[in-house]
Coordinates of C-alpha atoms in Angstrom, one line a residue:
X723 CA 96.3 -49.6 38.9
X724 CA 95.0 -45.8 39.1
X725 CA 97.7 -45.0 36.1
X726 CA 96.2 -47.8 34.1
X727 CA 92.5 -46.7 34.7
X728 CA 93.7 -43.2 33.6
X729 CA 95.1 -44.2 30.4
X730 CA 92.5 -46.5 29.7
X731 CA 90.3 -43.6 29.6
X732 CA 92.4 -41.0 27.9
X733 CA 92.5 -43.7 24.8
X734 CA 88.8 -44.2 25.0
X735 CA 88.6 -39.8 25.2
X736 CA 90.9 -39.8 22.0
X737 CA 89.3 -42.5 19.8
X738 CA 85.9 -40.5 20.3
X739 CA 87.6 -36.9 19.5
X740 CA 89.0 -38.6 16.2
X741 CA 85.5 -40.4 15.2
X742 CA 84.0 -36.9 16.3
X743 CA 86.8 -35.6 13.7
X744 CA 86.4 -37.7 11.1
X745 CA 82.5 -37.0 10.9
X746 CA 83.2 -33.6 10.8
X747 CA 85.4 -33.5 7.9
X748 CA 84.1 -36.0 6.3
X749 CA 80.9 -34.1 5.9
X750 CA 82.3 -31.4 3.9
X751 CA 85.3 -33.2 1.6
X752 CA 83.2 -35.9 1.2
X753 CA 80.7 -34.0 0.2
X754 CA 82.9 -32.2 -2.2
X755 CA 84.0 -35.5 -3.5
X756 CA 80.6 -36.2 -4.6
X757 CA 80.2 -33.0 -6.4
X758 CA 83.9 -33.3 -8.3
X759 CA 82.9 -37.2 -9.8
X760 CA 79.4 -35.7 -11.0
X761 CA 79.2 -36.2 -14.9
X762 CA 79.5 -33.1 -16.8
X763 CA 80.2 -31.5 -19.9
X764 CA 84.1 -31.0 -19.8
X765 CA 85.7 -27.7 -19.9
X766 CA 88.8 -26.6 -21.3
X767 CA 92.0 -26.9 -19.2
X768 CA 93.7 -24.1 -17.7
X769 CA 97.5 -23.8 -16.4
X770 CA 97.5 -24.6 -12.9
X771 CA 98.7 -21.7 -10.9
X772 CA 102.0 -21.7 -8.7
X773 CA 101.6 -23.5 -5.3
X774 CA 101.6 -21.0 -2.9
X775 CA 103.3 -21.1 0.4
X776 CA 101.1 -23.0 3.3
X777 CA 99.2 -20.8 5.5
X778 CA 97.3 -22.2 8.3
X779 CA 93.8 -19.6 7.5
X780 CA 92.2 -18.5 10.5
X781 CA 88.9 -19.8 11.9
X782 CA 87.4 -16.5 10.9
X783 CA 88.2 -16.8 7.5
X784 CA 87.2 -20.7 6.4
X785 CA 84.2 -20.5 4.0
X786 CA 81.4 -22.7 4.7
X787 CA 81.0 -25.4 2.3
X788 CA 77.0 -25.1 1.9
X789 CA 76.8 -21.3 2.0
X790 CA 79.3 -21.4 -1.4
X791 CA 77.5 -24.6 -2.6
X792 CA 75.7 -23.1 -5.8
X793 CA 78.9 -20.9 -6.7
X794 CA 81.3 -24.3 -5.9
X795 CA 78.8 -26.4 -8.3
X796 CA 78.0 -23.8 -10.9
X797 CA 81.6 -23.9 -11.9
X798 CA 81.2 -27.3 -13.3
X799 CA 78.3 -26.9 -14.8
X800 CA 78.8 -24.0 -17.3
X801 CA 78.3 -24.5 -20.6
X802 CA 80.7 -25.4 -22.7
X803 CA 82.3 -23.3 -25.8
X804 CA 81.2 -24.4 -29.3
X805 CA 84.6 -25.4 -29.8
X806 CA 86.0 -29.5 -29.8
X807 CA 86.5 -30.5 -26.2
X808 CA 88.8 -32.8 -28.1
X809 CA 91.4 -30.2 -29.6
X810 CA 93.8 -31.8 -32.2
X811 CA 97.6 -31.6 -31.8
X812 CA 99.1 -28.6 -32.2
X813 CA 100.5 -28.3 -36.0
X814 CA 104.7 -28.3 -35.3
X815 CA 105.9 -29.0 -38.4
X816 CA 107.6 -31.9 -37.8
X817 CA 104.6 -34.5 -37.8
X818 CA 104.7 -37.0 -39.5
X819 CA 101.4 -38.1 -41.9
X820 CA 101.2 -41.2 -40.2
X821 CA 100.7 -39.1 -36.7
X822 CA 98.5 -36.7 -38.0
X823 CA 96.2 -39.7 -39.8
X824 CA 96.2 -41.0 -36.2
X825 CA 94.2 -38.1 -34.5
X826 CA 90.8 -38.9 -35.4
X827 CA 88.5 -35.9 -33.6
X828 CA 85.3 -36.8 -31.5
X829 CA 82.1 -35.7 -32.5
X830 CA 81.1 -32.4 -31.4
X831 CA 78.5 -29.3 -31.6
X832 CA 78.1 -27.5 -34.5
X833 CA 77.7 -23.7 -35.3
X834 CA 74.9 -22.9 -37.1
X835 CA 75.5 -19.8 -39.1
X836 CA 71.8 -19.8 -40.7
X837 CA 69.0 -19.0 -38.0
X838 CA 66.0 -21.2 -36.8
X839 CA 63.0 -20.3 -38.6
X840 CA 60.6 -17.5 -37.1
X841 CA 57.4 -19.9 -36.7
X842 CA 59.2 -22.5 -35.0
X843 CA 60.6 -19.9 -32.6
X844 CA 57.3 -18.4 -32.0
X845 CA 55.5 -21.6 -31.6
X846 CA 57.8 -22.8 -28.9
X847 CA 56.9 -19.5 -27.2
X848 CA 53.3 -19.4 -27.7
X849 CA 53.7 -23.1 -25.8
X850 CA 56.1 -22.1 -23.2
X851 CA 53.8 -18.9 -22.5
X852 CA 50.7 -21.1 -22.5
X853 CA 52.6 -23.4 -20.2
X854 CA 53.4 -20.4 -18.0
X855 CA 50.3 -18.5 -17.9
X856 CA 47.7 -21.6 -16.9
X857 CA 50.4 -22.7 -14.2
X858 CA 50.2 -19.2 -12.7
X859 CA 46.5 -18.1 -12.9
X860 CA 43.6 -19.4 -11.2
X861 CA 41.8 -20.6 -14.4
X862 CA 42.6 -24.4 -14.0
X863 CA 43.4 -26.3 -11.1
X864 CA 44.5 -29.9 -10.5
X865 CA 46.1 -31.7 -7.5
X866 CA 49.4 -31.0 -7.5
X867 CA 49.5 -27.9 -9.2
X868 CA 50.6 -25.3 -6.7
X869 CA 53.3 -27.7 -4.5
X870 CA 57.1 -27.1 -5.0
X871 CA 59.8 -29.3 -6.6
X872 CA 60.7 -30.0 -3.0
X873 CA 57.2 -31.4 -2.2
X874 CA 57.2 -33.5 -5.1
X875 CA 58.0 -37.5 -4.0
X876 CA 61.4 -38.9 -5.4
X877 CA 59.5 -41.7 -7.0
X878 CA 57.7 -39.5 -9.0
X879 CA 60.6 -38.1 -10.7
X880 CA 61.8 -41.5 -12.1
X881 CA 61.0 -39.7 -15.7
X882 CA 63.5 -37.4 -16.1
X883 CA 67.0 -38.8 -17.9
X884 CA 70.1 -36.5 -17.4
X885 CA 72.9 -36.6 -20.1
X886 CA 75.2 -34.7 -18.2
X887 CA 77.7 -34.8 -21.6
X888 CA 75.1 -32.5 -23.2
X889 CA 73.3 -30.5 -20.4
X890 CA 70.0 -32.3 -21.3
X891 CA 66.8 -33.0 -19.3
X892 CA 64.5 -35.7 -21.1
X893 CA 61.3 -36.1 -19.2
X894 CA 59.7 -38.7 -22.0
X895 CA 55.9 -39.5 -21.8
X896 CA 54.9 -43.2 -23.3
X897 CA 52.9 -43.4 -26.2
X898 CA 54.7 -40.4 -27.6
X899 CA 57.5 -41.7 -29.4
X900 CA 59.4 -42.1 -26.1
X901 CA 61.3 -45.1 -27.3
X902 CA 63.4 -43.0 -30.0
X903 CA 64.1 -40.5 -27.6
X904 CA 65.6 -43.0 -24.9
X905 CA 67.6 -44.0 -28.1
X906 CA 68.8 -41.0 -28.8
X907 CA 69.3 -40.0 -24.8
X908 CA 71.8 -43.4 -24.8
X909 CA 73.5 -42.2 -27.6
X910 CA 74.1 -38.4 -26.5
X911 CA 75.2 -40.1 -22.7
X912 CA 77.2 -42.3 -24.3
X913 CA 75.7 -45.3 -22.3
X914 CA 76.2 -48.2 -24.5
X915 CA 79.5 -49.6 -25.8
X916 CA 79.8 -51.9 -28.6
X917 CA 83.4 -53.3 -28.5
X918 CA 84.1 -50.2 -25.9
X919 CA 83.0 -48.1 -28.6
X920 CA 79.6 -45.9 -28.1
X921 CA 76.9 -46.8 -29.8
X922 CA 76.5 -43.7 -32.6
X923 CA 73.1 -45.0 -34.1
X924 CA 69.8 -44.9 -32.3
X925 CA 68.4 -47.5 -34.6
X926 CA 70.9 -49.6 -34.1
X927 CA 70.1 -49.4 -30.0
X928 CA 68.3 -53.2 -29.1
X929 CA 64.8 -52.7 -28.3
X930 CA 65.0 -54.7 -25.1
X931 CA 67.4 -52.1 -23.6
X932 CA 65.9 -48.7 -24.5
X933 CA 63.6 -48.9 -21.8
X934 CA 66.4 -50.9 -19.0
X935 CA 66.2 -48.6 -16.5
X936 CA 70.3 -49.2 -16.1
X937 CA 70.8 -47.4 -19.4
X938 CA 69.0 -44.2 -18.2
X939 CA 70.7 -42.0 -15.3
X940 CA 67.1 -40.3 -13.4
X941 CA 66.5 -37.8 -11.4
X942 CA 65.1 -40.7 -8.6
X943 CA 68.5 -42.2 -8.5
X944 CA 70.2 -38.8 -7.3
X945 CA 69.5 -40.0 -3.5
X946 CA 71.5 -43.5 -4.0
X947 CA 74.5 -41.2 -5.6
X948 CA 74.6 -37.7 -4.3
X949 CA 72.9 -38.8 -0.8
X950 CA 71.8 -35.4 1.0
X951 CA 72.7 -33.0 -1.5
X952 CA 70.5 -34.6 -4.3
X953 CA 67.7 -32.1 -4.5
X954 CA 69.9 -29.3 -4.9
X955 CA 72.0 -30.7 -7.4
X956 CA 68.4 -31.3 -9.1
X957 CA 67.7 -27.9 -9.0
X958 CA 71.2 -27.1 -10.4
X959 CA 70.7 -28.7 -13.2
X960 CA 66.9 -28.0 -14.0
X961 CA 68.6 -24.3 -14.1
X962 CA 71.7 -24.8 -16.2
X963 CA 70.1 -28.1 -18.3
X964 CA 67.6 -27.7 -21.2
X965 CA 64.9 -29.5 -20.5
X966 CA 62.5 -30.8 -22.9
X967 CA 59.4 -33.3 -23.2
X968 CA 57.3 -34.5 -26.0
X969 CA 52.8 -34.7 -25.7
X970 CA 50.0 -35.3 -27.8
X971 CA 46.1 -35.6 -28.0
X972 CA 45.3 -36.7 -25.0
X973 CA 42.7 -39.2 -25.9
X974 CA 44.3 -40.4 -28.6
X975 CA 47.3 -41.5 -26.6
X976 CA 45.1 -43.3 -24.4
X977 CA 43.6 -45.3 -27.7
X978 CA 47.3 -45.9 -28.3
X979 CA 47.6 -46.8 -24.9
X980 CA 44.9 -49.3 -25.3
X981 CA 45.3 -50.9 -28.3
X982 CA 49.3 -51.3 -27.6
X983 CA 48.2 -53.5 -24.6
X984 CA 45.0 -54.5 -24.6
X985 CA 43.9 -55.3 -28.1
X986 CA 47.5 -57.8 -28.5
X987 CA 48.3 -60.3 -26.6
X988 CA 50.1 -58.9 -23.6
X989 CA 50.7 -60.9 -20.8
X990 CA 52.3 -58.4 -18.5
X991 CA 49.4 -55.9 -19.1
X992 CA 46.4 -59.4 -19.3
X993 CA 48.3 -60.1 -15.1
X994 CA 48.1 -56.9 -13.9
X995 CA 45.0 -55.1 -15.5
X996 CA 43.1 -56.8 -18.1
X997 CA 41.5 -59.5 -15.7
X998 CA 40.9 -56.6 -13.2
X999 CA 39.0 -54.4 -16.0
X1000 CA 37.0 -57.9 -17.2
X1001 CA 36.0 -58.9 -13.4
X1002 CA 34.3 -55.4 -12.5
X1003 CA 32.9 -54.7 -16.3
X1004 CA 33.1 -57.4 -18.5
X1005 CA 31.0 -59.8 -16.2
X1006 CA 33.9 -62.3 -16.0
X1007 CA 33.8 -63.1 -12.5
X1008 CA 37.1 -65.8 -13.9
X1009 CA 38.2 -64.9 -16.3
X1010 CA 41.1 -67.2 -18.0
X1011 CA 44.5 -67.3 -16.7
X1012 CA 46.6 -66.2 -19.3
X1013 CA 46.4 -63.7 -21.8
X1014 CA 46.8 -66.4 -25.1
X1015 CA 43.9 -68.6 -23.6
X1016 CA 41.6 -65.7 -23.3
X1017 CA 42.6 -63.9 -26.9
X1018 CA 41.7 -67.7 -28.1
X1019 CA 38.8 -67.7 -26.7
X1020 CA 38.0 -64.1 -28.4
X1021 CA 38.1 -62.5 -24.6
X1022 CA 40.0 -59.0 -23.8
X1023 CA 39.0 -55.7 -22.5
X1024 CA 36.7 -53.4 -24.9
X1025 CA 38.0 -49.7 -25.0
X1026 CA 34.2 -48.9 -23.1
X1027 CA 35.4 -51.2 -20.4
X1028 CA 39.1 -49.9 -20.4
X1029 CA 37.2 -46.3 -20.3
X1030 CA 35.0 -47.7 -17.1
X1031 CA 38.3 -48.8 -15.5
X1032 CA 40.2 -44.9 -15.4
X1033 CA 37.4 -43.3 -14.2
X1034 CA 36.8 -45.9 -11.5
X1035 CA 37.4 -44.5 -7.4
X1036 CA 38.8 -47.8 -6.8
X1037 CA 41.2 -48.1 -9.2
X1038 CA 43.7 -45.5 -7.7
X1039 CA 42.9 -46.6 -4.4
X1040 CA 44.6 -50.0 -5.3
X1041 CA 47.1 -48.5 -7.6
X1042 CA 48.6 -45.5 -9.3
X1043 CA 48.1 -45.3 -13.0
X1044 CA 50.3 -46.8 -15.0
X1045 CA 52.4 -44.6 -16.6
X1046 CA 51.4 -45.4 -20.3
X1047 CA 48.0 -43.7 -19.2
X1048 CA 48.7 -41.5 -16.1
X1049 CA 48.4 -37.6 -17.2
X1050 CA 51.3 -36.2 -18.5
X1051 CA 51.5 -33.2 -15.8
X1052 CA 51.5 -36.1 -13.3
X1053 CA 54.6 -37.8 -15.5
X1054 CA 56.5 -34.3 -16.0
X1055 CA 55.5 -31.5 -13.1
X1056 CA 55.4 -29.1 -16.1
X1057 CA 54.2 -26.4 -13.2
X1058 CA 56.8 -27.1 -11.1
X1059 CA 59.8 -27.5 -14.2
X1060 CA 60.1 -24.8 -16.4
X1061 CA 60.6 -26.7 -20.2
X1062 CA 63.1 -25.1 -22.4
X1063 CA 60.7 -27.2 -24.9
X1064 CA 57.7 -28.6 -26.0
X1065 CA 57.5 -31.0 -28.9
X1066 CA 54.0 -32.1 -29.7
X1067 CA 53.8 -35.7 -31.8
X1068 CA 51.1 -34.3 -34.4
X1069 CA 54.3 -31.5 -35.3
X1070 CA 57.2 -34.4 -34.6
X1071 CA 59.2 -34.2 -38.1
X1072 CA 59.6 -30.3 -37.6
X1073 CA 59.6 -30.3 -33.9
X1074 CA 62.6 -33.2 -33.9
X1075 CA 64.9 -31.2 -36.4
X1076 CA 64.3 -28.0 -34.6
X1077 CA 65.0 -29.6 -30.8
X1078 CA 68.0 -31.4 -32.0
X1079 CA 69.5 -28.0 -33.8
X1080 CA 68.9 -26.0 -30.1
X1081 CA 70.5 -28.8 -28.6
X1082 CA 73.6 -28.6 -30.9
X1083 CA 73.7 -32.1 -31.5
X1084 CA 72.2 -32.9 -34.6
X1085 CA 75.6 -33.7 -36.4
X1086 CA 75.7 -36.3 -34.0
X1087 CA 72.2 -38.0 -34.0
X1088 CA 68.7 -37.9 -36.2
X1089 CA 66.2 -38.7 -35.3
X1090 CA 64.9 -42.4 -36.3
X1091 CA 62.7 -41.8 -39.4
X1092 CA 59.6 -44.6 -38.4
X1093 CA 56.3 -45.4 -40.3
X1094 CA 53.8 -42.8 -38.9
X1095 CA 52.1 -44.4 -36.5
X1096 CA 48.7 -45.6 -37.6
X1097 CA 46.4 -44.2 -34.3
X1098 CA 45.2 -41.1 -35.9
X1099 CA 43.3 -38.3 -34.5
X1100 CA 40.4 -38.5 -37.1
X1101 CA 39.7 -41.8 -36.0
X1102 CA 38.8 -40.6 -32.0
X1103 CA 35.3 -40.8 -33.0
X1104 CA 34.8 -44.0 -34.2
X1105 CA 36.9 -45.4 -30.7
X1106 CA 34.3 -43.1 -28.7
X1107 CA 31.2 -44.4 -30.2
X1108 CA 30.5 -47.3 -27.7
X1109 CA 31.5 -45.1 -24.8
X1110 CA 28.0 -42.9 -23.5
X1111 CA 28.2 -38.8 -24.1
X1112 CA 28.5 -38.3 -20.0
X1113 CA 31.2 -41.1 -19.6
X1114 CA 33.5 -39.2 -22.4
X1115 CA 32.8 -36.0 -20.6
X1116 CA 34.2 -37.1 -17.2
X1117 CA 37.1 -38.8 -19.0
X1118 CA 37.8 -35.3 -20.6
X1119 CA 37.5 -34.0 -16.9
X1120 CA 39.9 -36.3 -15.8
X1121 CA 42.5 -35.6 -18.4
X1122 CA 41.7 -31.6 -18.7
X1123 CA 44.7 -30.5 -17.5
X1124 CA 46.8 -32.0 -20.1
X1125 CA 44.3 -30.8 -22.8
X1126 CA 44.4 -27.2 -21.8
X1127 CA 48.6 -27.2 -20.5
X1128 CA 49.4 -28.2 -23.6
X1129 CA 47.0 -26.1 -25.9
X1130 CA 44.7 -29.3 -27.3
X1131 CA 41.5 -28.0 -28.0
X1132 CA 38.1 -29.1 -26.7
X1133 CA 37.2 -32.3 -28.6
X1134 CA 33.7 -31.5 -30.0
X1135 CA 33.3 -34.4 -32.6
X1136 CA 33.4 -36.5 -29.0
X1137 CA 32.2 -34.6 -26.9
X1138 CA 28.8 -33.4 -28.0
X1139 CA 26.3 -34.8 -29.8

């Protein structure tokens, strides 16, 4: 009975010493596991060396997986050459045409012999430097400014795509032509098969999935993949990744803003904000139910009400803003992420070509030529005119930061009289 007991409890002892075990390694292979499937750029492959002879290494000398981590991840995440990752066959001779009419290479970088031109390089460093110096300096402050990547909230980093293929950070901004940026970003990442071929043409990308979150890899999905390590691979690749976003005026992509959503018939938008905006400042206590009943009835939010609504206490207390008006420094950290780039909207046609030619990639996409869109800047004052002087100077105070971080000047025609 006492020999029983005993083993008994030596097979409880042993299960526990190998769960213990498992754990243990577990933690750092797995962990390595993760990093190995991560979707880069691939690198051209080398000879494997000859095995050498097994060697049981000494405690002293195993290296700790997380004090090596940047040097074990770095390694995958150089950039490539500006040579095809595809390379054709080698040329023996012997081919036949039929074989070599077979190897059809992929799509790759090009090699620009001709440089960029000097004022597009020295704008993007007047903006980068602008960027730089206000994020530094005491001269403007907002909430937010002086926290650390590590303090910013993983749902507030649901803007920035990854291509990994590339080594490209997208953080896009709506209302600023972020819907032929996600095309191209599906293109580049190679997201979207059509008859398990990818997609080449950004046009060609259906508008119903260019915003589907499935079709976009963010930096708020990280957790769900790389589980504990996720902020450092973040960091990882804000270092080796360019990273770029695109802005504009900011008042006049709020009057985009509004008339995209407010002006048409939106139901979405009516649900969720346009019968909040007409019950505190439209004096529709009930306002009708659906968005095509009230646009019947000649009943929507005015841009003086819509105004009313953003600078409202109450309406972040029962909400964030939405993200087609929430600031862009709130949408992109641009004090906490260093941009490679800055595209503005008003400078889009040069600022496109130029972005695409850093990134190497513009013999694979262009970007989608579109009619210009039709909220101008010249037309801010006529939009303002049913809005009082002190109301469009707290709305400037509210969206400040994104006028000055991006170098928008003071808008005088609206803001004085």
């Amino acid at each position: 009975m006492g020999t029983s007991k005993m083993l008994r409890a030596f097979v409880v002892l042993g299960s526990l010493f190998m769960i213990l075990f498992i754990i243990i390694y577990w933690d750092d292979v797995g962990a390595s596991y993760l990093y190995l499937h991560t979707h880069v750029s691939p690198v051209p492959k080398t000879p494997a060396p000859p095995p050498l002879p097994p060697q049981r290494p000494k405690a002293s000398q195993m290296p700790s997986f997380l004090s090596d981590i940047d040097a074990f991840v770095n390694q995958f995440l150089e950039p490539g050459s500006d040579e095809p990752t595809d390379p054709a066959p080698a040329d023996t001779g012997n081919q036949s045409e039929k074989a070599e009419e077979r190897y059809v290479p992929r799509q790759e970088w090009k090699v620009h012999m001709t440089p960029i031109a000097p004022e597009l390089r020295d704008r993007q460093e007047q903006r980068r430097r602008m960027l730089r110096e206000l994020c530094t300096n005491d001269s403007l402050t907002f909430a937010g400014k002086n926290r650390s990547f590590d303090d910013i909230p993983n749902q507030e980093l649901k803007h920035l795509i990854v291509d990994d293929r590339h080594g490209i950070i997208y953080c896009y901004v709506p209302k600023v032509a972020c819907s032929n940026w996600k095309r191209i970003m599906i293109v580049l990442s190679e997201s979207l098969l059509r008859d398990g071929v990818p997609q080449r043409d950004p046009q060609a990308v259906p508008g119903e999935l260019v915003h589907n979150s499935s079709m976009h890899f963010t930096f708020n999905r990280f957790w769900k993949r790389y589980g504990k390590f996720a902020k450092h691979l973040m960091k990882v690749k804000l270092k080796k990744y360019t990273k770029f976003l695109f802005v504009r005026d900011p008042f006049v992509r709020l009057i985009s803003a509004y008339r995209n959503k407010f002006e048409l018939s939106n139901e979405q938008f009516y649900q969720r904000f346009g019968q909040i905006i007409l019950r505190r400042f439209a004096n529709q206590p009930t306002p009708p139910a659906h968005a095509d009943e009230a646009f019947s009835q000649g009943i929507h939010p005015t841009f003086a009400q819509f105004v009313h609504y953003l600078l409202d206490p109450q309406t972040e207390k029962d909400m964030p803003f939405n993200e087609h008006w929430r600031q862009v420094y709130r949408l992109c950290h641009p004090c906490q992420i260093q941009y490679d780039f800055v595209g503005h909207l008003e400078t889009a046609d040069d600022d496109a070509q130029h972005l695409l030619r850093l990134l190497k990639v513009d013999n694979v996409v262009e970007f989608p030529v579109t009619p210009r869109n039709v909220t101008n800047s010249s037309w801010e004052a006529d939009w303002f005119r049913t809005v009082p002087l002190e109301t469009r100077r707290k709305l400037y105070k509210l969206y400040e930061p994104d006028f000055r971080l991006f170098g928008y000047d003071w808008p005088e025609s609206i803001l004085n009289e």
